[in-house]
Each structure stands twice: as structure tokens, then as C-alpha cells.
Tab-separated table of C-alpha atoms in Angstrom:
chain	number	residue	atom	x	y	z
A	425	UNK	CA	-30.436	-13.215	-16.048
A	426	UNK	CA	-32.975	-11.033	-14.234
A	427	UNK	CA	-32.314	-12.916	-10.979
A	428	UNK	CA	-28.525	-12.576	-11.189
A	429	UNK	CA	-26.867	-10.103	-8.833
A	430	UNK	CA	-23.224	-9.101	-8.536
A	431	UNK	CA	-21.634	-7.808	-5.341
A	432	UNK	CA	-18.286	-6.082	-5.932
A	433	UNK	CA	-16.187	-5.805	-2.772
A	434	UNK	CA	-14.152	-2.604	-3.056
A	435	UNK	CA	-13.337	-1.435	0.444
A	436	UNK	CA	-9.678	-2.398	0.854
A	437	UNK	CA	-6.722	-0.010	0.987
A	438	UNK	CA	-4.304	-2.204	-0.995
A	439	UNK	CA	-1.365	-1.480	1.296
A	440	UNK	CA	0.798	-4.172	-0.344
A	441	UNK	CA	0.859	-1.939	-3.449
A	442	UNK	CA	2.157	1.112	-1.587
A	443	UNK	CA	3.275	3.739	-2.528
A	444	UNK	CA	1.015	3.576	-5.624
A	445	UNK	CA	-1.992	2.498	-3.604
A	446	UNK	CA	-2.836	5.024	-0.898
A	447	UNK	CA	-5.621	5.285	1.636
A	448	UNK	CA	-7.103	8.202	-0.305
A	449	UNK	CA	-7.012	6.300	-3.612
A	450	UNK	CA	-6.440	2.560	-3.252
A	451	UNK	CA	-5.490	0.186	-6.048
A	452	UNK	CA	-9.042	-0.759	-7.110
A	453	UNK	CA	-9.443	2.828	-8.329
A	454	UNK	CA	-6.140	2.852	-10.249
A	455	UNK	CA	-5.240	1.819	-13.793
A	456	UNK	CA	-2.210	-0.159	-12.681
A	457	UNK	CA	-2.048	-2.258	-15.841
A	458	UNK	CA	-2.216	0.706	-18.213
A	459	UNK	CA	-5.378	-0.559	-19.944
A	460	UNK	CA	-7.299	2.702	-19.750
A	461	UNK	CA	-9.665	1.149	-17.160
A	462	UNK	CA	-9.287	0.903	-13.401
A	463	UNK	CA	-9.657	-2.432	-11.641
A	464	UNK	CA	-13.163	-1.646	-10.421
A	465	UNK	CA	-14.260	-0.580	-13.900
A	466	UNK	CA	-12.956	-3.855	-15.317
A	467	UNK	CA	-14.737	-5.818	-12.588
A	468	UNK	CA	-18.002	-4.064	-13.421
A	469	UNK	CA	-17.687	-4.634	-17.166
A	470	UNK	CA	-16.724	-8.289	-16.693
A	471	UNK	CA	-20.261	-9.258	-15.659
A	472	UNK	CA	-22.325	-6.982	-17.914
A	473	UNK	CA	-23.473	-9.832	-20.151
A	474	UNK	CA	-24.558	-11.817	-17.084
A	475	UNK	CA	-25.954	-9.276	-14.616
A	476	UNK	CA	-28.371	-6.390	-15.349
A	477	UNK	CA	-26.886	-3.026	-14.391
A	478	UNK	CA	-29.590	-2.448	-11.783
A	479	UNK	CA	-28.515	-5.677	-10.036
A	480	UNK	CA	-24.994	-4.559	-9.157
A	481	UNK	CA	-24.000	-3.609	-5.631
A	482	UNK	CA	-20.616	-2.130	-4.771
A	483	UNK	CA	-19.642	-2.406	-1.114
A	484	UNK	CA	-16.914	0.062	-0.225
A	485	UNK	CA	-15.630	2.254	2.558
A	486	UNK	CA	-17.540	5.491	3.062
A	487	UNK	CA	-14.340	7.340	2.088
A	488	UNK	CA	-14.663	6.072	-1.477
A	489	UNK	CA	-18.250	6.968	-2.311
A	490	UNK	CA	-17.251	9.733	-4.719
A	491	UNK	CA	-14.582	7.585	-6.368
A	492	UNK	CA	-17.133	4.850	-7.062
A	493	UNK	CA	-19.675	7.349	-8.399
A	494	UNK	CA	-17.057	8.920	-10.682
A	495	UNK	CA	-15.704	5.652	-12.037
A	496	UNK	CA	-19.051	3.809	-12.240
A	497	UNK	CA	-21.543	6.574	-13.102
A	498	UNK	CA	-24.123	3.970	-14.201
A	499	UNK	CA	-24.775	3.036	-10.571
A	500	UNK	CA	-27.446	4.727	-8.497
A	501	UNK	CA	-26.678	5.880	-4.965
A	502	UNK	CA	-28.635	2.985	-3.467
A	503	UNK	CA	-26.346	0.534	-5.306
A	504	UNK	CA	-23.288	1.838	-3.451
A	505	UNK	CA	-23.163	0.351	0.050
A	506	UNK	CA	-20.956	2.370	2.361
A	507	UNK	CA	-19.081	0.702	5.201
A	508	UNK	CA	-18.206	2.986	8.121
A	509	UNK	CA	-15.453	0.645	9.332
A	510	UNK	CA	-13.297	-2.085	7.802
A	511	UNK	CA	-14.544	-5.426	9.086
A	512	UNK	CA	-13.237	-7.793	6.380
A	513	UNK	CA	-15.569	-9.526	3.920
A	514	UNK	CA	-18.200	-11.393	5.995
A	515	UNK	CA	-20.046	-8.277	7.291
A	516	UNK	CA	-19.771	-6.866	3.755
A	517	UNK	CA	-21.544	-9.991	2.452
A	518	UNK	CA	-24.215	-9.866	5.170
A	519	UNK	CA	-24.965	-6.227	4.346
A	520	UNK	CA	-25.270	-6.885	0.602
A	521	UNK	CA	-27.265	-10.118	0.988
A	522	UNK	CA	-29.868	-8.497	3.211
A	523	UNK	CA	-30.120	-5.585	0.811
A	524	UNK	CA	-30.733	-7.981	-2.094
A	525	UNK	CA	-33.325	-9.873	-0.037
A	526	UNK	CA	-35.528	-6.773	-0.083
A	527	UNK	CA	-35.432	-6.723	-3.892
A	528	UNK	CA	-35.408	-10.359	-4.993
A	529	UNK	CA	-35.609	-13.268	-2.516
A	530	UNK	CA	-35.004	-15.666	-5.432
A	531	UNK	CA	-31.714	-14.056	-6.435
A	532	UNK	CA	-28.472	-15.788	-7.321
A	533	UNK	CA	-25.423	-13.781	-6.321
A	534	UNK	CA	-21.820	-13.472	-7.457
A	535	UNK	CA	-19.439	-12.048	-4.866
A	536	UNK	CA	-16.213	-10.776	-6.387
A	537	UNK	CA	-13.199	-8.705	-5.353
A	538	UNK	CA	-12.702	-5.501	-7.303
A	539	UNK	CA	-9.000	-5.846	-8.077
A	540	UNK	CA	-8.415	-9.032	-10.063
A	541	UNK	CA	-6.783	-9.481	-13.449
A	542	UNK	CA	-8.422	-11.932	-15.868
A	543	UNK	CA	-6.838	-12.568	-19.242
A	544	UNK	CA	-9.335	-15.018	-20.781
A	545	UNK	CA	-12.588	-13.147	-20.291
A	546	UNK	CA	-14.798	-15.458	-22.374
A	547	UNK	CA	-13.671	-18.578	-20.529
A	548	UNK	CA	-14.272	-16.746	-17.259
A	549	UNK	CA	-17.828	-15.816	-18.277
A	550	UNK	CA	-18.491	-19.412	-19.312
A	551	UNK	CA	-17.508	-20.677	-15.866
A	552	UNK	CA	-19.581	-17.989	-14.135
A	553	UNK	CA	-22.637	-19.015	-16.154
A	554	UNK	CA	-21.997	-22.685	-15.308
A	555	UNK	CA	-21.721	-21.746	-11.662
A	556	UNK	CA	-24.951	-19.763	-11.645
A	557	UNK	CA	-26.794	-22.662	-13.240
A	558	UNK	CA	-25.451	-25.046	-10.594
A	559	UNK	CA	-26.327	-22.901	-7.544
A	560	UNK	CA	-29.781	-22.100	-8.939
A	561	UNK	CA	-30.583	-25.827	-8.767
A	562	UNK	CA	-28.502	-26.957	-5.784
A	563	UNK	CA	-28.182	-25.547	-2.222
A	564	UNK	CA	-24.455	-25.058	-2.666
A	565	UNK	CA	-21.743	-22.534	-1.958
A	566	UNK	CA	-19.473	-22.378	-4.975
A	567	UNK	CA	-16.062	-20.869	-5.555
A	568	UNK	CA	-13.742	-20.753	-8.554
A	569	UNK	CA	-10.400	-22.548	-8.290
A	570	UNK	CA	-7.447	-21.811	-10.562
A	571	UNK	CA	-4.972	-24.483	-11.635
A	572	UNK	CA	-1.659	-23.337	-10.125
A	573	UNK	CA	1.340	-22.813	-12.393
A	574	UNK	CA	3.905	-22.104	-9.657
A	575	UNK	CA	4.293	-22.616	-5.879
A	576	UNK	CA	2.756	-19.235	-5.050
A	577	UNK	CA	2.867	-18.363	-1.333
A	578	UNK	CA	0.665	-15.287	-1.602
A	579	UNK	CA	-2.582	-17.113	-2.467
A	580	UNK	CA	-4.947	-19.359	-0.563
A	581	UNK	CA	-5.408	-22.922	-1.805
A	582	UNK	CA	-8.419	-25.210	-2.211
A	583	UNK	CA	-8.025	-28.973	-1.923
A	584	UNK	CA	-10.589	-30.902	-3.957
A	585	UNK	CA	-12.185	-34.188	-2.992
A	586	UNK	CA	-14.438	-35.983	-5.444
A	587	UNK	CA	-16.073	-34.854	-8.654
A	588	UNK	CA	-19.665	-33.687	-8.478
A	589	UNK	CA	-21.951	-34.925	-11.205
A	590	UNK	CA	-23.960	-32.055	-12.664
A	591	UNK	CA	-25.145	-32.042	-16.251
A	592	UNK	CA	-22.132	-32.091	-18.581
A	593	UNK	CA	-19.643	-30.318	-16.288
A	594	UNK	CA	-16.337	-32.136	-15.855
A	595	UNK	CA	-14.637	-29.527	-13.650
A	596	UNK	CA	-16.948	-29.442	-10.611
A	597	UNK	CA	-15.592	-30.850	-7.354
A	598	UNK	CA	-16.546	-31.120	-3.703
A	599	UNK	CA	-14.139	-29.088	-1.567
A	600	UNK	CA	-12.069	-30.966	1.000
A	601	UNK	CA	-10.064	-28.174	2.672
A	602	UNK	CA	-9.084	-24.518	2.399
A	603	UNK	CA	-5.495	-23.509	3.250
A	604	UNK	CA	-4.338	-19.937	3.673
A	605	UNK	CA	-1.038	-18.786	2.116
A	606	UNK	CA	1.371	-21.703	2.676
A	607	UNK	CA	5.160	-21.442	2.817
A	608	UNK	CA	7.074	-22.302	-0.349
A	609	UNK	CA	7.847	-25.881	0.681
A	610	UNK	CA	4.194	-26.604	1.402
A	611	UNK	CA	3.086	-24.866	-1.811
A	612	UNK	CA	5.386	-27.187	-3.787
A	613	UNK	CA	3.818	-30.213	-2.084
A	614	UNK	CA	0.350	-28.882	-2.938
A	615	UNK	CA	1.212	-28.549	-6.624
A	616	UNK	CA	2.855	-31.980	-6.812
A	617	UNK	CA	-0.238	-33.617	-5.309
A	618	UNK	CA	-2.482	-32.345	-8.102
A	619	UNK	CA	-5.317	-31.911	-5.581
A	620	UNK	CA	-4.909	-28.193	-4.895
A	621	UNK	CA	-6.079	-25.079	-6.738
A	622	UNK	CA	-5.606	-21.389	-6.080
A	623	UNK	CA	-8.549	-19.799	-4.303
A	624	UNK	CA	-9.842	-16.964	-6.503
A	625	UNK	CA	-11.955	-15.381	-3.758
A	626	UNK	CA	-14.949	-15.337	-6.117
A	627	UNK	CA	-18.084	-16.932	-4.649
A	628	UNK	CA	-21.420	-17.868	-6.221
A	629	UNK	CA	-24.566	-18.937	-4.401
A	630	UNK	CA	-28.297	-18.547	-4.304
A	631	UNK	CA	-29.315	-15.812	-1.912
A	632	UNK	CA	-31.289	-18.263	0.243
A	633	UNK	CA	-28.303	-20.616	0.623
A	634	UNK	CA	-25.975	-17.752	1.488
A	635	UNK	CA	-28.353	-16.358	4.117
A	636	UNK	CA	-28.761	-19.833	5.626
A	637	UNK	CA	-24.978	-20.226	5.738
A	638	UNK	CA	-24.602	-16.876	7.489
A	639	UNK	CA	-27.219	-17.907	10.040
A	640	UNK	CA	-25.535	-21.245	10.689
A	641	UNK	CA	-21.875	-20.222	10.817
A	642	UNK	CA	-21.882	-16.506	11.675
A	643	UNK	CA	-25.070	-16.364	13.701
A	644	UNK	CA	-24.332	-13.145	15.569
A	645	UNK	CA	-23.516	-11.192	12.413
A	646	UNK	CA	-26.485	-12.693	10.562
A	647	UNK	CA	-28.949	-11.760	13.299
A	648	UNK	CA	-27.702	-8.178	13.557
A	649	UNK	CA	-28.349	-7.551	9.867
A	650	UNK	CA	-31.607	-9.510	9.707
A	651	UNK	CA	-33.074	-7.595	12.651
A	652	UNK	CA	-32.344	-4.313	10.887
A	653	UNK	CA	-33.281	-5.377	7.368
A	654	UNK	CA	-36.471	-3.296	7.482
A	655	UNK	CA	-34.287	-0.197	8.014
A	656	UNK	CA	-32.367	-0.696	4.778
A	657	UNK	CA	-33.391	1.607	1.934
A	658	UNK	CA	-34.745	4.095	4.478
A	659	UNK	CA	-33.321	7.190	6.160
A	660	UNK	CA	-32.359	4.947	9.087
A	661	UNK	CA	-30.004	2.792	7.033
A	662	UNK	CA	-26.850	4.830	7.678
A	663	UNK	CA	-27.126	4.974	11.506
A	664	UNK	CA	-28.129	1.304	11.592
A	665	UNK	CA	-25.100	0.273	9.520
A	666	UNK	CA	-22.795	2.489	11.571
A	667	UNK	CA	-23.951	0.856	14.813
A	668	UNK	CA	-23.977	-2.672	13.407
A	669	UNK	CA	-20.474	-2.479	11.956
A	670	UNK	CA	-19.132	-1.207	15.271
A	671	UNK	CA	-20.505	-4.376	16.888
A	672	UNK	CA	-19.369	-6.881	14.224
A	673	UNK	CA	-16.201	-8.922	14.451
A	674	UNK	CA	-13.752	-8.581	11.576
A	675	UNK	CA	-13.831	-11.905	9.769
A	676	UNK	CA	-13.581	-13.093	6.169
A	677	UNK	CA	-16.067	-15.126	4.147
A	678	UNK	CA	-13.399	-17.833	3.856
A	679	UNK	CA	-12.784	-18.205	7.591
A	680	UNK	CA	-16.327	-17.477	8.689
A	681	UNK	CA	-18.289	-19.618	6.251
A	682	UNK	CA	-16.431	-21.506	3.530
A	683	UNK	CA	-14.036	-23.385	5.839
A	684	UNK	CA	-16.921	-24.521	8.053
A	685	UNK	CA	-19.713	-25.308	5.612
A	686	UNK	CA	-20.294	-28.836	4.288
A	687	UNK	CA	-21.917	-27.810	1.004
A	688	UNK	CA	-18.915	-26.103	-0.617
A	689	UNK	CA	-17.946	-26.873	-4.205
A	690	UNK	CA	-15.362	-25.538	-6.637
A	691	UNK	CA	-15.321	-25.073	-10.389
A	692	UNK	CA	-11.734	-25.576	-11.503
A	693	UNK	CA	-10.635	-23.518	-14.467
A	694	UNK	CA	-7.855	-21.667	-16.219
A	695	UNK	CA	-8.857	-18.209	-17.383
A	696	UNK	CA	-5.626	-16.295	-16.936
A	697	UNK	CA	-6.402	-15.191	-13.387
A	698	UNK	CA	-4.219	-13.212	-11.037
A	699	UNK	CA	-4.937	-11.502	-7.764
A	700	UNK	CA	-2.909	-8.422	-8.536
A	701	UNK	CA	-2.410	-7.668	-4.889
A	702	UNK	CA	1.366	-7.377	-4.784
A	703	UNK	CA	4.270	-5.957	-6.724
A	704	UNK	CA	5.459	-9.491	-7.480
A	705	UNK	CA	2.106	-10.438	-9.005
A	706	UNK	CA	2.331	-7.350	-11.214
A	707	UNK	CA	5.890	-8.326	-12.156
A	708	UNK	CA	4.711	-11.818	-13.142
A	709	UNK	CA	2.004	-10.423	-15.423
A	710	UNK	CA	3.951	-7.725	-17.277
A	711	UNK	CA	6.293	-7.950	-20.250
A	712	UNK	CA	9.977	-7.922	-19.332
A	713	UNK	CA	13.057	-6.625	-21.129
A	714	UNK	CA	16.055	-8.847	-21.939
A	715	UNK	CA	17.424	-8.295	-18.428
A	716	UNK	CA	14.156	-9.431	-16.855
A	717	UNK	CA	13.104	-5.939	-15.797
A	718	UNK	CA	9.549	-4.599	-15.825
A	719	UNK	CA	9.736	-0.855	-16.497
A	720	UNK	CA	6.696	1.335	-15.909
A	721	UNK	CA	8.219	4.741	-16.478
A	722	UNK	CA	9.175	7.149	-19.265
A	723	UNK	CA	12.515	8.397	-17.962
A	724	UNK	CA	14.580	5.552	-16.548
A	725	UNK	CA	18.146	4.527	-17.314
A	726	UNK	CA	19.325	1.153	-16.024
A	727	UNK	CA	22.905	-0.076	-15.694
A	728	UNK	CA	23.820	-3.609	-14.586
A	729	UNK	CA	20.274	-3.984	-13.297
A	730	UNK	CA	18.102	-7.069	-13.759
A	731	UNK	CA	14.944	-8.796	-12.519
A	732	UNK	CA	13.565	-5.544	-11.093
A	733	UNK	CA	10.242	-3.775	-11.344
A	734	UNK	CA	10.608	-0.022	-11.764
A	735	UNK	CA	7.598	2.270	-11.458
A	736	UNK	CA	8.448	5.977	-11.563
A	737	UNK	CA	6.236	9.013	-12.185
A	738	UNK	CA	6.265	10.527	-15.680
A	739	UNK	CA	7.764	13.788	-14.441
A	740	UNK	CA	10.693	12.115	-12.663
A	741	UNK	CA	14.038	10.893	-13.973
A	742	UNK	CA	15.680	7.822	-12.436
A	743	UNK	CA	19.151	6.370	-12.977
A	744	UNK	CA	19.564	2.938	-11.393
A	745	UNK	CA	22.765	0.904	-11.238
A	746	UNK	CA	23.702	-2.486	-9.854
A	747	UNK	CA	20.391	-3.841	-8.556
A	748	UNK	CA	19.057	-7.388	-8.950
A	749	UNK	CA	15.548	-8.427	-7.889
A	750	UNK	CA	14.289	-5.154	-6.417
A	751	UNK	CA	11.063	-3.130	-6.396
A	752	UNK	CA	11.730	0.550	-7.095
A	753	UNK	CA	8.449	2.448	-6.807
A	754	UNK	CA	7.830	6.178	-6.570
A	755	UNK	CA	4.757	8.364	-6.400
A	756	UNK	CA	4.608	12.061	-5.556
A	757	UNK	CA	6.348	12.370	-2.207
A	758	UNK	CA	7.442	8.788	-1.628
A	759	UNK	CA	10.159	6.487	-2.958
A	760	UNK	CA	10.344	2.838	-1.900
A	761	UNK	CA	13.221	0.483	-2.685
A	762	UNK	CA	12.654	-3.057	-1.492
A	763	UNK	CA	13.916	-6.524	-2.395
A	764	UNK	CA	11.191	-8.404	-4.266
A	765	UNK	CA	11.682	-11.411	-2.025
A	766	UNK	CA	10.987	-9.232	1.029
A	767	UNK	CA	7.846	-7.522	-0.229
A	768	UNK	CA	5.799	-9.051	2.570
A	769	UNK	CA	7.396	-6.342	4.727
A	770	UNK	CA	5.639	-3.556	2.803
A	771	UNK	CA	2.682	-3.625	5.202
A	772	UNK	CA	5.155	-3.069	8.037
A	773	UNK	CA	6.713	-0.171	6.121
A	774	UNK	CA	3.272	1.409	5.757
A	775	UNK	CA	2.511	0.978	9.452
A	776	UNK	CA	5.864	2.464	10.468
A	777	UNK	CA	5.459	5.421	8.110
A	778	UNK	CA	1.991	6.093	9.516
A	779	UNK	CA	3.285	6.033	13.107
A	780	UNK	CA	6.433	8.038	12.505
A	781	UNK	CA	5.461	10.390	9.684
A	782	UNK	CA	1.668	10.642	9.772
A	783	UNK	CA	-1.285	9.491	7.673
A	784	UNK	CA	-0.667	11.831	4.745
A	785	UNK	CA	2.061	9.610	3.287
A	786	UNK	CA	0.042	6.395	3.348
């Protein structure tokens, strides 16, 4: 356990959850599910039996330093890695991996998003432990794949090849391909084939294997961070990171490493996982009334309305009539009404609002 590290990626703005998720306070810092814990707090607690508290790193935008410190007061300042710019997940990984290398070259690392919902926590922990055991003995990059229950177009998919023999595991496979967010027809084909799993975006690897993979597949990014490793944990860290991020391409771990590497494996599992990144994913995971509505509000009256998700502030009253399959979401100064089937346009709404009305509303 002493060699286990957890990197929580918490720098996104969660624009698909607008208007709840805002630039000033994105979804990972919100209690969207009404559990009493924000997403990032749940992510932190999820690994406490597996990772010592001093071995956590949270990588986030510099804007969110105080939010992280408030919500995760157990962390020291040096455990909060501040990104000056958004450059997707590969530079985030390179930053964290080089930081860990200064502490424990023999580390095994878990890289996890900060905004996932997991229903079966014990099964999840079991698979994480299995994964850590595997990567500690094999030079492998490992991800967790979720058995799909519907032709979801908002997730990436992993196609498996052959089973990998390792101790008594019967759910470890070599990865054949990664596919980003297919259309509905293709997603149906994936499910019917039985060869595809949802990509959870959770990665496990030994530190040495991850650094080697960065060097091989993202050489330019790897070299930038390696050359400045001696500056980390010093007064020069902030200017070094600011300069390095300005020179890095924006690229994900999936595109930059996992789709190229030959030593990628997947543990397939079912632990009640959802990437709660959209209103529809929230709708799927919440209890519905007899008309199929998800209501997250105290003062709402519905007439001839079904299959909607309604999220209204406690101090507001809403009367809604005649809608079917809509998102009705309100926070403070913003009301959004959007067909659920068209929610992929929300990012466009946010961009248009920013251009026409200014940053304060997004």
C-alpha cells in the first residue's frame, strides 16, 4: 500500500452540465447527486483503503486551488498541482508522474477523473486492487472497462482481444482497439458483438511503465517535464510549469498513449459506474416519478409533462406544462430549456453565451 499513489484529475469546467456547472465552480466541486459529498470528495474517499493520504495528488486548474483546499483539507499544498492552462489529460499525467518520481520511483499509480459515480464501491475497490497487483508485476498499462447496458453514444468504447492469464483473474483482457463516442447505430453493433466495453477513463500502471510510455508516444511532452523535474518542489516549480504548459499540445491520455501502446490491458467489471458528465447521465441514474420525470427541486408543479429532468433552485417556483423529454435547469441568473436528445448542443450554448453575454454567466 505504501507504494500506491492516486492522481485525481480535477481541472475540467464541466460545460455539459451548465448552468449548474460554471467556470467558477465546476461540477467536480458540486454535490449534484444530493449525497452530502461533492464528486471530488467521493473520488478521494473511494481510494482511502488503498492509497495513503500522503500519496494523493490532485491536478486542477489554478483557479480551483482554494476549492480543493476547502473540500479536501487533508491535502497539503504540495499535493495540489496547479495547471495554468487547460491542456487535456496527457500533460496533467506527465506533471503528476514526474512529481511522484521524486518521491517514490517504485510507485504504482491510479489515474482517475474526479467526477464519476460508482454504485458498487466494494466491487470497484476489488478491481482496483487486482489491477495494482497486475501492474506491479507486469510492464502494462491497464484500464477498467464497464460492461455496457445500453447503446450509449456519450462514452468511449474498448474492444477486447484475448484473455490474459494472470493468477486467478478471469476478467483481464488484451485491448484490441479504442473507439471514441460512436453514433447510435455503431454503438448497437458494438453491444451486439459482445467484444466492447465502456471506457471508464481510469488508468493503472507502474510509474516506470507510465514514464516509458510517455517517452515513447509523447516524446516532446515527456522531455519537457523530465528536463525540469529537478525544479519541482522548489520555488521554481510555478514558473517552470507555466512555461511548459504554454508549450505543450492539448492531448488526452487516450489519444496520446493508450491508442498507440502495445501493452494495454483492460479489467472488465460491473460496479455501477457512470461518467456523470451530462444531464442525460444524471437522468439515467436518478429515481423517476410515474411520468418518468426526475425532479430536483422543492417548488415545481408539472402538468402533462413526462420524461423530463427538472432542476430548479430552492428559492424559485416553477410551473411546467406540456413538455416531453426536456431538460429544464435553472441556477441563479440562468434558465436553460433544452430537448434531452439535443443536449450535445449545450457546449454550443455556453460558447454563444460567453461571446454574446460575457464570461460571468458561464
